[in-house]
Coordinates of C-alpha atoms in Angstrom, one line a residue:
X1161 CA 0.0 0.0 0.0
X1162 CA 1.0 3.6 -0.6
X1163 CA 1.0 6.1 2.3
X1164 CA -2.2 7.5 1.1
X1165 CA -3.8 4.1 0.8
X1166 CA -2.6 3.3 4.4
X1167 CA -4.4 6.4 5.6
X1168 CA -7.6 5.5 3.6
X1169 CA -7.6 2.1 5.3
X1170 CA -7.3 3.6 8.8
X1171 CA -10.8 3.4 10.1
X1172 CA -10.2 6.0 12.7
X1173 CA -10.2 8.7 10.0
X1174 CA -13.7 7.9 8.9
X1175 CA -15.4 9.6 11.8
X1176 CA -13.0 12.6 12.2
X1177 CA -14.7 15.9 12.5
X1178 CA -18.1 14.6 13.6
X1179 CA -20.0 11.3 13.6
X1180 CA -21.5 10.5 10.2
X1181 CA -24.9 8.8 10.0
X1182 CA -25.2 5.3 11.6
X1183 CA -22.1 6.1 13.6
X1184 CA -19.4 4.9 11.1
X1185 CA -18.9 3.6 7.6
X1186 CA -17.8 0.1 6.9
X1187 CA -14.2 -0.8 6.5
X1188 CA -12.5 0.4 3.3
X1189 CA -11.4 -3.1 2.8
X1190 CA -15.0 -4.4 3.1
X1191 CA -18.2 -3.2 1.5
X1192 CA -18.7 0.6 1.8
X1193 CA -22.0 1.9 3.4
X1194 CA -24.4 3.7 1.0
X1195 CA -25.2 7.2 2.3
X1196 CA -28.9 7.5 1.6
X1197 CA -30.2 10.4 3.7
X1198 CA -28.8 13.6 5.3
X1199 CA -28.6 13.1 9.0
X1200 CA -31.2 15.8 9.7
X1201 CA -33.3 15.1 6.6
X1202 CA -33.6 17.2 3.5
X1203 CA -33.9 20.9 4.5
X1204 CA -36.4 23.2 2.8
X1205 CA -35.0 25.3 -0.1
X1206 CA -34.4 28.9 1.0
X1207 CA -36.2 31.1 -1.6
X1208 CA -37.0 34.4 0.2
X1209 CA -35.1 37.1 2.0
X1210 CA -36.6 36.3 5.4
X1211 CA -35.5 32.7 5.4
X1212 CA -32.2 33.7 4.0
X1213 CA -31.7 36.1 6.9
X1214 CA -32.4 33.3 9.4
X1215 CA -30.0 30.9 7.6
X1216 CA -27.3 33.7 7.6
X1217 CA -27.7 34.2 11.3
X1218 CA -27.5 30.4 12.0
X1219 CA -24.4 30.0 9.9
X1220 CA -22.7 33.0 11.5
X1221 CA -23.3 31.4 14.9
X1222 CA -22.0 28.0 13.8
X1223 CA -18.5 26.8 14.5
X1224 CA -15.6 25.4 12.5
X1225 CA -15.3 25.1 8.8
X1226 CA -18.2 25.5 6.4
X1227 CA -18.8 23.0 3.6
X1228 CA -19.9 24.8 0.4
X1229 CA -21.0 23.4 -3.0
X1230 CA -22.9 24.8 -6.0
X1231 CA -24.9 23.2 -8.8
X1232 CA -24.9 24.7 -12.3
X1233 CA -26.9 23.8 -15.4
X1234 CA -24.0 23.2 -17.8
X1235 CA -25.3 21.9 -21.1
X1236 CA -28.8 23.4 -20.5
X1237 CA -28.4 27.1 -19.8
X1238 CA -26.1 29.9 -21.1
X1239 CA -23.1 30.6 -18.9
X1240 CA -22.1 29.0 -15.6
X1241 CA -24.3 30.6 -13.0
X1242 CA -25.3 28.8 -9.8
X1243 CA -28.8 27.4 -9.6
X1244 CA -28.4 25.9 -6.1
X1245 CA -26.0 26.5 -3.3
X1246 CA -25.5 24.0 -0.5
X1247 CA -23.8 24.7 2.8
X1248 CA -23.2 22.8 6.0
X1249 CA -21.6 23.9 9.3
X1250 CA -21.4 22.5 12.8
X1251 CA -24.2 24.1 14.9
X1252 CA -26.2 25.3 11.8
X1253 CA -26.8 22.0 9.9
X1254 CA -27.4 22.0 6.2
X1255 CA -28.9 24.7 4.0
X1256 CA -30.0 24.6 0.4
X1257 CA -30.4 28.1 -1.1
X1258 CA -32.0 29.0 -4.4
X1259 CA -29.8 31.8 -5.9
X1260 CA -32.4 32.5 -8.6
X1261 CA -34.9 33.6 -5.9
X1262 CA -32.1 35.0 -3.7
X1263 CA -29.5 36.4 -6.2
X1264 CA -27.5 38.4 -3.7
X1265 CA -25.7 36.2 -1.1
X1266 CA -23.1 38.8 -0.1
X1267 CA -24.6 39.0 3.4
X1268 CA -24.2 35.3 3.9
X1269 CA -20.7 35.5 2.4
X1270 CA -19.8 38.3 4.8
X1271 CA -21.2 36.3 7.8
X1272 CA -18.8 33.5 6.8
X1273 CA -15.8 35.7 6.2
X1274 CA -13.8 34.4 9.1
X1275 CA -14.6 30.7 8.4
X1276 CA -12.6 28.3 6.4
X1277 CA -14.6 27.2 3.4
X1278 CA -14.4 23.5 2.3
X1279 CA -15.0 22.9 -1.3
X1280 CA -14.3 20.0 -3.7
X1281 CA -12.6 21.2 -6.9
X1282 CA -12.9 24.8 -5.7
X1283 CA -11.9 26.5 -9.0
X1284 CA -15.0 25.0 -10.6
X1285 CA -17.4 26.6 -8.1
X1286 CA -15.7 29.8 -7.2
X1287 CA -16.6 31.8 -10.3
X1288 CA -20.4 31.2 -10.0
X1289 CA -20.2 31.8 -6.2
X1290 CA -18.4 35.0 -6.8
X1291 CA -21.2 36.2 -9.1
X1292 CA -23.7 36.0 -6.2
X1293 CA -21.4 37.6 -3.6
X1294 CA -19.8 34.6 -1.9
X1295 CA -16.0 34.9 -1.9
X1296 CA -13.9 32.9 0.7
X1297 CA -10.9 34.4 2.5
X1298 CA -9.7 30.9 3.4
X1299 CA -10.5 27.6 1.8
X1300 CA -9.6 23.9 1.9
X1301 CA -10.0 22.1 -1.4
X1302 CA -10.6 18.4 -0.8
X1303 CA -9.9 17.4 -4.5
X1304 CA -6.6 19.2 -4.5
X1305 CA -5.7 17.8 -1.1
X1306 CA -6.4 14.3 -2.5
X1307 CA -4.0 15.0 -5.4
X1308 CA -1.3 16.2 -3.2
X1309 CA -1.8 13.2 -0.9
X1310 CA -1.4 10.8 -3.8
X1311 CA -4.9 9.4 -4.1
X1312 CA -5.4 7.9 -7.5
X1313 CA -9.1 8.9 -7.8
X1314 CA -10.0 12.3 -6.5
X1315 CA -13.7 12.7 -7.4
X1316 CA -15.9 13.5 -4.4
X1317 CA -17.6 10.1 -4.5
X1318 CA -14.3 8.2 -4.8
X1319 CA -12.7 10.2 -2.0
X1320 CA -15.7 9.8 0.4
X1321 CA -15.7 6.1 -0.3
X1322 CA -12.0 5.6 -0.1
X1323 CA -11.4 7.7 3.1
X1324 CA -14.7 7.7 5.0
X1325 CA -16.2 4.4 3.8
X1326 CA -19.5 5.8 2.4
X1327 CA -21.0 5.7 -1.0
X1328 CA -22.5 8.9 -2.4
X1329 CA -25.2 8.5 -5.0
X1330 CA -24.0 10.5 -8.0
X1331 CA -26.9 10.0 -10.5
X1332 CA -28.0 13.6 -10.6
X1333 CA -24.7 15.4 -11.2
X1334 CA -25.6 16.3 -14.8
X1335 CA -29.3 17.2 -14.5
X1336 CA -30.8 20.6 -15.4
X1337 CA -30.5 22.4 -12.1
X1338 CA -32.4 25.3 -13.5
X1339 CA -35.5 23.2 -13.2
X1340 CA -38.1 24.6 -10.8
X1341 CA -39.3 23.2 -8.5
X1342 CA -36.3 20.9 -7.9
X1343 CA -37.4 17.3 -7.4
X1344 CA -36.8 15.8 -4.0
X1345 CA -34.3 13.2 -5.1
X1346 CA -32.1 16.0 -6.6
X1347 CA -32.3 17.9 -3.3
X1348 CA -31.3 14.8 -1.4
X1349 CA -28.3 14.4 -3.6
X1350 CA -27.4 18.0 -3.2
X1351 CA -27.6 17.9 0.6
X1352 CA -25.5 14.7 0.7
X1353 CA -22.8 16.4 -1.3
X1354 CA -21.9 18.6 1.7
X1355 CA -22.9 16.0 4.4
X1356 CA -19.4 14.6 4.9
X1357 CA -17.3 17.3 3.3
X1358 CA -15.9 18.6 6.6
X1359 CA -15.2 15.0 7.7
X1360 CA -13.3 14.4 4.5
X1361 CA -11.4 17.7 5.0
X1362 CA -10.3 16.7 8.5
X1363 CA -9.2 13.2 7.4
X1364 CA -7.2 14.7 4.5
X1365 CA -5.5 17.3 6.7
X1366 CA -4.3 14.4 9.0
X1367 CA -3.0 12.5 6.0
X1368 CA -1.2 15.6 4.5
X1369 CA 0.4 16.3 7.9
X1370 CA 1.5 12.7 8.1
X1371 CA 3.1 12.9 4.7
X1372 CA 4.8 16.3 5.5
X1373 CA 2.7 18.0 2.8
X1374 CA 0.2 20.1 4.8
X1375 CA 2.2 23.3 4.4
X1376 CA 2.3 22.7 0.7
X1377 CA -1.5 22.3 0.6
X1378 CA -2.0 25.4 2.6
X1379 CA 0.1 27.4 0.1
X1380 CA -2.0 26.0 -2.8
X1381 CA -5.3 26.8 -1.1
X1382 CA -4.1 30.4 -0.4
X1383 CA -3.1 30.8 -4.0
X1384 CA -6.6 29.7 -5.1
X1385 CA -8.4 32.0 -2.6
X1386 CA -6.3 35.0 -3.5
X1387 CA -6.2 34.5 -7.3
X1388 CA -8.0 37.3 -9.3
X1389 CA -10.8 36.4 -11.6
X1390 CA -9.5 35.0 -14.9
X1391 CA -9.2 37.3 -17.9
X1392 CA -11.9 36.8 -20.6
X1393 CA -10.6 34.3 -23.2
X1394 CA -9.3 35.8 -26.4
X1395 CA -11.0 34.6 -29.5
X1396 CA -13.2 32.0 -27.8
X1397 CA -14.6 30.9 -31.2
X1398 CA -11.2 29.2 -31.9
X1399 CA -12.1 26.5 -29.3
X1400 CA -14.9 25.2 -31.5
X1401 CA -14.5 21.4 -31.6
X1402 CA -13.2 20.2 -34.9
X1403 CA -11.3 23.4 -35.7
X1404 CA -8.2 21.4 -36.7
X1405 CA -10.1 20.6 -40.0
X1406 CA -10.4 24.3 -40.9
X1407 CA -7.4 25.6 -42.7
X1408 CA -8.3 28.5 -45.0
X1409 CA -8.9 32.0 -43.7
X1410 CA -12.3 32.4 -45.4
X1411 CA -13.4 29.2 -43.7
X1412 CA -12.1 30.5 -40.3
X1413 CA -14.2 33.6 -40.9
X1414 CA -17.3 31.5 -41.3
X1415 CA -16.5 29.6 -38.1
X1416 CA -16.1 33.0 -36.3
X1417 CA -19.3 34.5 -37.7
X1418 CA -21.4 31.4 -37.0
X1419 CA -20.0 31.0 -33.5
X1420 CA -20.7 34.6 -32.6
X1421 CA -24.2 34.5 -34.1
X1422 CA -24.9 31.3 -32.1
X1423 CA -23.5 32.9 -28.9
X1424 CA -25.8 35.9 -29.2
X1425 CA -28.9 33.7 -29.8
X1426 CA -27.9 31.4 -26.9
X1427 CA -27.4 34.3 -24.5
X1428 CA -30.7 35.9 -25.5
X1429 CA -32.6 32.6 -25.0
X1430 CA -30.5 31.5 -22.0
X1431 CA -29.8 28.1 -23.4
X1432 CA -26.5 26.2 -23.9
X1433 CA -24.9 27.2 -27.2
X1434 CA -24.7 23.6 -28.2
X1435 CA -28.5 23.4 -28.1
X1436 CA -28.7 26.2 -30.7
X1437 CA -26.2 24.8 -33.2
X1438 CA -23.6 22.1 -32.7
X1439 CA -19.9 22.7 -33.2
X1440 CA -19.9 20.0 -35.8
X1441 CA -22.5 21.9 -37.9
X1442 CA -20.4 25.1 -37.7
X1443 CA -17.3 23.3 -39.0
X1444 CA -19.4 21.6 -41.7
X1445 CA -20.6 24.9 -43.0
X1446 CA -17.1 26.4 -42.8
X1447 CA -15.7 23.7 -44.9
X1448 CA -18.5 23.7 -47.5
X1449 CA -19.0 27.4 -47.8
X1450 CA -22.6 26.9 -49.0
X1451 CA -23.9 29.4 -51.5
X1452 CA -27.6 29.4 -50.5
X1453 CA -30.1 28.0 -48.0
X1454 CA -30.7 24.9 -50.0
X1455 CA -27.0 24.0 -50.0
X1456 CA -26.8 24.7 -46.3
X1457 CA -29.9 22.5 -45.5
X1458 CA -28.1 19.6 -47.2
X1459 CA -25.3 19.7 -44.6
X1460 CA -25.2 17.6 -41.4
X1461 CA -26.6 19.6 -38.5
X1462 CA -28.8 22.0 -40.6
X1463 CA -31.5 20.1 -42.5
X1464 CA -33.1 17.9 -39.8
X1465 CA -36.1 19.7 -38.2
X1466 CA -34.6 23.2 -38.9
X1467 CA -37.1 25.7 -40.1
X1468 CA -36.6 28.1 -43.0
X1469 CA -36.2 31.1 -40.8
X1470 CA -33.4 29.4 -38.8
X1471 CA -31.7 28.3 -42.0
X1472 CA -31.8 31.8 -43.3
X1473 CA -30.2 33.3 -40.2
X1474 CA -27.3 30.8 -40.5
X1475 CA -26.9 31.4 -44.2
X1476 CA -26.8 35.1 -43.5
X1477 CA -23.9 34.5 -41.1
X1478 CA -22.1 32.5 -43.8
X1479 CA -22.7 35.2 -46.4
X1480 CA -21.4 37.9 -44.0
X1481 CA -18.1 36.0 -43.6
X1482 CA -17.9 35.3 -47.4
X1483 CA -18.3 39.1 -48.0
X1484 CA -15.5 40.2 -45.7
X1485 CA -12.4 41.7 -47.3
X1486 CA -9.2 39.7 -47.0
X1487 CA -7.7 42.0 -44.4
X1488 CA -10.7 41.4 -42.1
X1489 CA -10.4 37.6 -42.1
X1490 CA -8.8 35.9 -39.0
X1491 CA -5.3 34.6 -39.3
X1492 CA -4.8 30.8 -39.1
X1493 CA -3.5 29.6 -35.7
X1494 CA -4.0 31.3 -32.4
X1495 CA -1.5 33.8 -31.2
X1496 CA 0.6 32.1 -28.6
X1497 CA 2.2 33.9 -25.7
X1498 CA 5.4 32.2 -24.7
X1499 CA 7.3 29.4 -26.3
X1500 CA 6.1 27.5 -29.4
X1501 CA 4.5 24.0 -29.1
X1502 CA 7.2 21.5 -27.8
X1503 CA 6.8 19.4 -31.0
X1504 CA 8.4 22.3 -32.9
X1505 CA 11.3 22.7 -30.6
X1506 CA 13.7 20.2 -32.2
X1507 CA 13.6 22.2 -35.5
X1508 CA 13.5 25.7 -34.0
X1509 CA 16.0 25.2 -31.1
X1510 CA 17.5 21.8 -30.6
X1511 CA 19.3 22.9 -27.4
X1512 CA 16.0 24.0 -25.8
X1513 CA 14.4 20.7 -26.9
X1514 CA 17.2 18.8 -25.1
X1515 CA 16.8 20.9 -22.0
X1516 CA 13.1 20.3 -21.9
X1517 CA 13.6 16.5 -22.3
X1518 CA 15.9 16.4 -19.3
X1519 CA 13.7 18.7 -17.2
X1520 CA 10.6 16.7 -17.9
X1521 CA 12.4 13.5 -16.9
X1522 CA 13.6 15.2 -13.7
X1523 CA 10.2 16.6 -12.8
X1524 CA 8.6 13.2 -13.5
X1525 CA 11.1 11.4 -11.2
X1526 CA 10.4 14.0 -8.5
X1527 CA 6.6 13.6 -8.8
X1528 CA 7.0 9.8 -8.6
X1529 CA 9.0 10.2 -5.3
X1530 CA 6.4 12.6 -3.9
X1531 CA 3.5 10.4 -5.1
X1532 CA 1.6 13.2 -6.7
X1533 CA 0.7 14.2 -10.3
X1534 CA 3.5 16.1 -12.2
X1535 CA 1.2 19.1 -12.9
X1536 CA 0.8 19.6 -9.2
X1537 CA 4.5 19.5 -8.5
X1538 CA 5.0 22.3 -11.1
X1539 CA 3.0 23.7 -14.0
X1540 CA 4.2 22.1 -17.3
X1541 CA 3.9 25.5 -18.9
X1542 CA 6.3 27.0 -16.4
X1543 CA 8.9 24.2 -17.1
X1544 CA 8.5 24.9 -20.9
X1545 CA 9.0 28.7 -20.4
X1546 CA 12.2 28.3 -18.4
X1547 CA 13.6 25.7 -20.7
X1548 CA 12.9 27.8 -23.8
X1549 CA 14.3 31.0 -22.3
X1550 CA 16.5 30.2 -19.3
X1551 CA 18.0 32.9 -17.0
X1552 CA 21.2 34.4 -18.4
X1553 CA 23.1 33.0 -15.5
X1554 CA 21.9 29.6 -14.4
X1555 CA 22.1 29.1 -10.7
X1556 CA 19.7 28.4 -7.8
X1557 CA 18.8 32.0 -7.2
X1558 CA 18.0 32.9 -10.8
X1559 CA 16.0 29.8 -11.4
X1560 CA 14.1 30.3 -8.2
X1561 CA 13.4 33.9 -9.2
X1562 CA 12.1 32.7 -12.6
X1563 CA 9.8 30.2 -11.0
X1564 CA 8.4 32.8 -8.6
X1565 CA 7.8 35.1 -11.6
X1566 CA 5.7 32.4 -13.2
X1567 CA 3.6 32.0 -10.0
X1568 CA 5.2 28.9 -8.5
X1569 CA 4.5 28.6 -4.8
X1570 CA 7.4 28.6 -2.3
X1571 CA 7.2 24.8 -1.7
X1572 CA 7.4 24.2 -5.5
X1573 CA 10.3 26.5 -5.8
X1574 CA 12.2 24.7 -3.1
X1575 CA 11.7 21.3 -4.6
X1576 CA 11.9 22.0 -8.3
X1577 CA 14.8 24.5 -8.4
X1578 CA 17.5 21.9 -8.0
X1579 CA 15.9 19.7 -10.7
X1580 CA 15.7 22.6 -13.2
X1581 CA 19.2 23.9 -12.4
X1582 CA 20.6 20.4 -13.1
X1583 CA 18.6 20.2 -16.4
X1584 CA 19.7 23.6 -17.6
X1585 CA 23.4 23.1 -16.7
X1586 CA 23.5 19.5 -18.1
X1587 CA 22.3 20.7 -21.5
X1588 CA 24.2 23.9 -21.5
X1589 CA 21.6 26.6 -21.1

């Protein structure tokens, strides 16, 4: 067994931080216990300001960390807004809040300002929580903790089962959470997602401390909590699935025009863009450059059950792109900040390619010794940037400064600097 697996098999961890339902889960080496009901039952959904004020007061008076989760309607609605927020805290129990009926949760966020928030895969939920006024000052990410501790499967269900000995029912993870009213089985699922989150946090904290990685985890959590919102993605239309087939600039212009038209329609109707027009249909039209509605209707993704008016709006987008002057057409390839793709290094700079090969091997070996994924030891992009353009003088101080400039945390700098110095010196940076 690995260290992490030894910890998962330690039954004493399964009740850390409070007693789960039925006193304890089964042994990890035996059959896990299905977790069927929240310990206080399914709470009512908070959907008005008076009830929200009562919940805010209750959670402010609670103690210890607060488990937080959010449900979105990805694949159904436009954007990534939250359609349900779940919280649990010692002394306050579990709350389910409807952020459509209560769109401003800044008062609740302020009431929890001094608490540590426990989330699973925090970077997925923080943007939609920020939109409704909930921003943690401190957090503990149980998914990231699992990665650092070396667990091979870090989904919430796998972690709860492996560490605490309980099985979470995950059948409603991809449903349309914008549905109103929310069905009782969905609410049960949502409440159970925060039922044992603090228990899991406490168990993982012990395991990280045992492995000597707790300080590393705390630095990672702080980096997530203090990170600014991401910049809007440049040219998001370039991420259309199947873009690798589109080579000519005129065809790229059609993809851009169709994507932007689809996005406006999806935003106006508040539906997922893929429900308006598929990526595959966009690429089909770009490759074919249809001359009229009849030609467009013959393409996959356009003819089946699509009305004349819809076909005309898509053909109009194609025609706009076809009418653009050459100078207004998008350039092939996406502007890349930083080094070129590694596959091109051998031709462009063989010495840099050699440095990268040695550095990757060194980071891989370090990650294996630490029993964690390479990307958590150090960002692959950071390694590429330093290997492509090393410091003028390669020594521990200059490499450490370069790592810090790319956002590496102190624990990463301490561990990775010797590996990169050796790689750069060995291959003559």
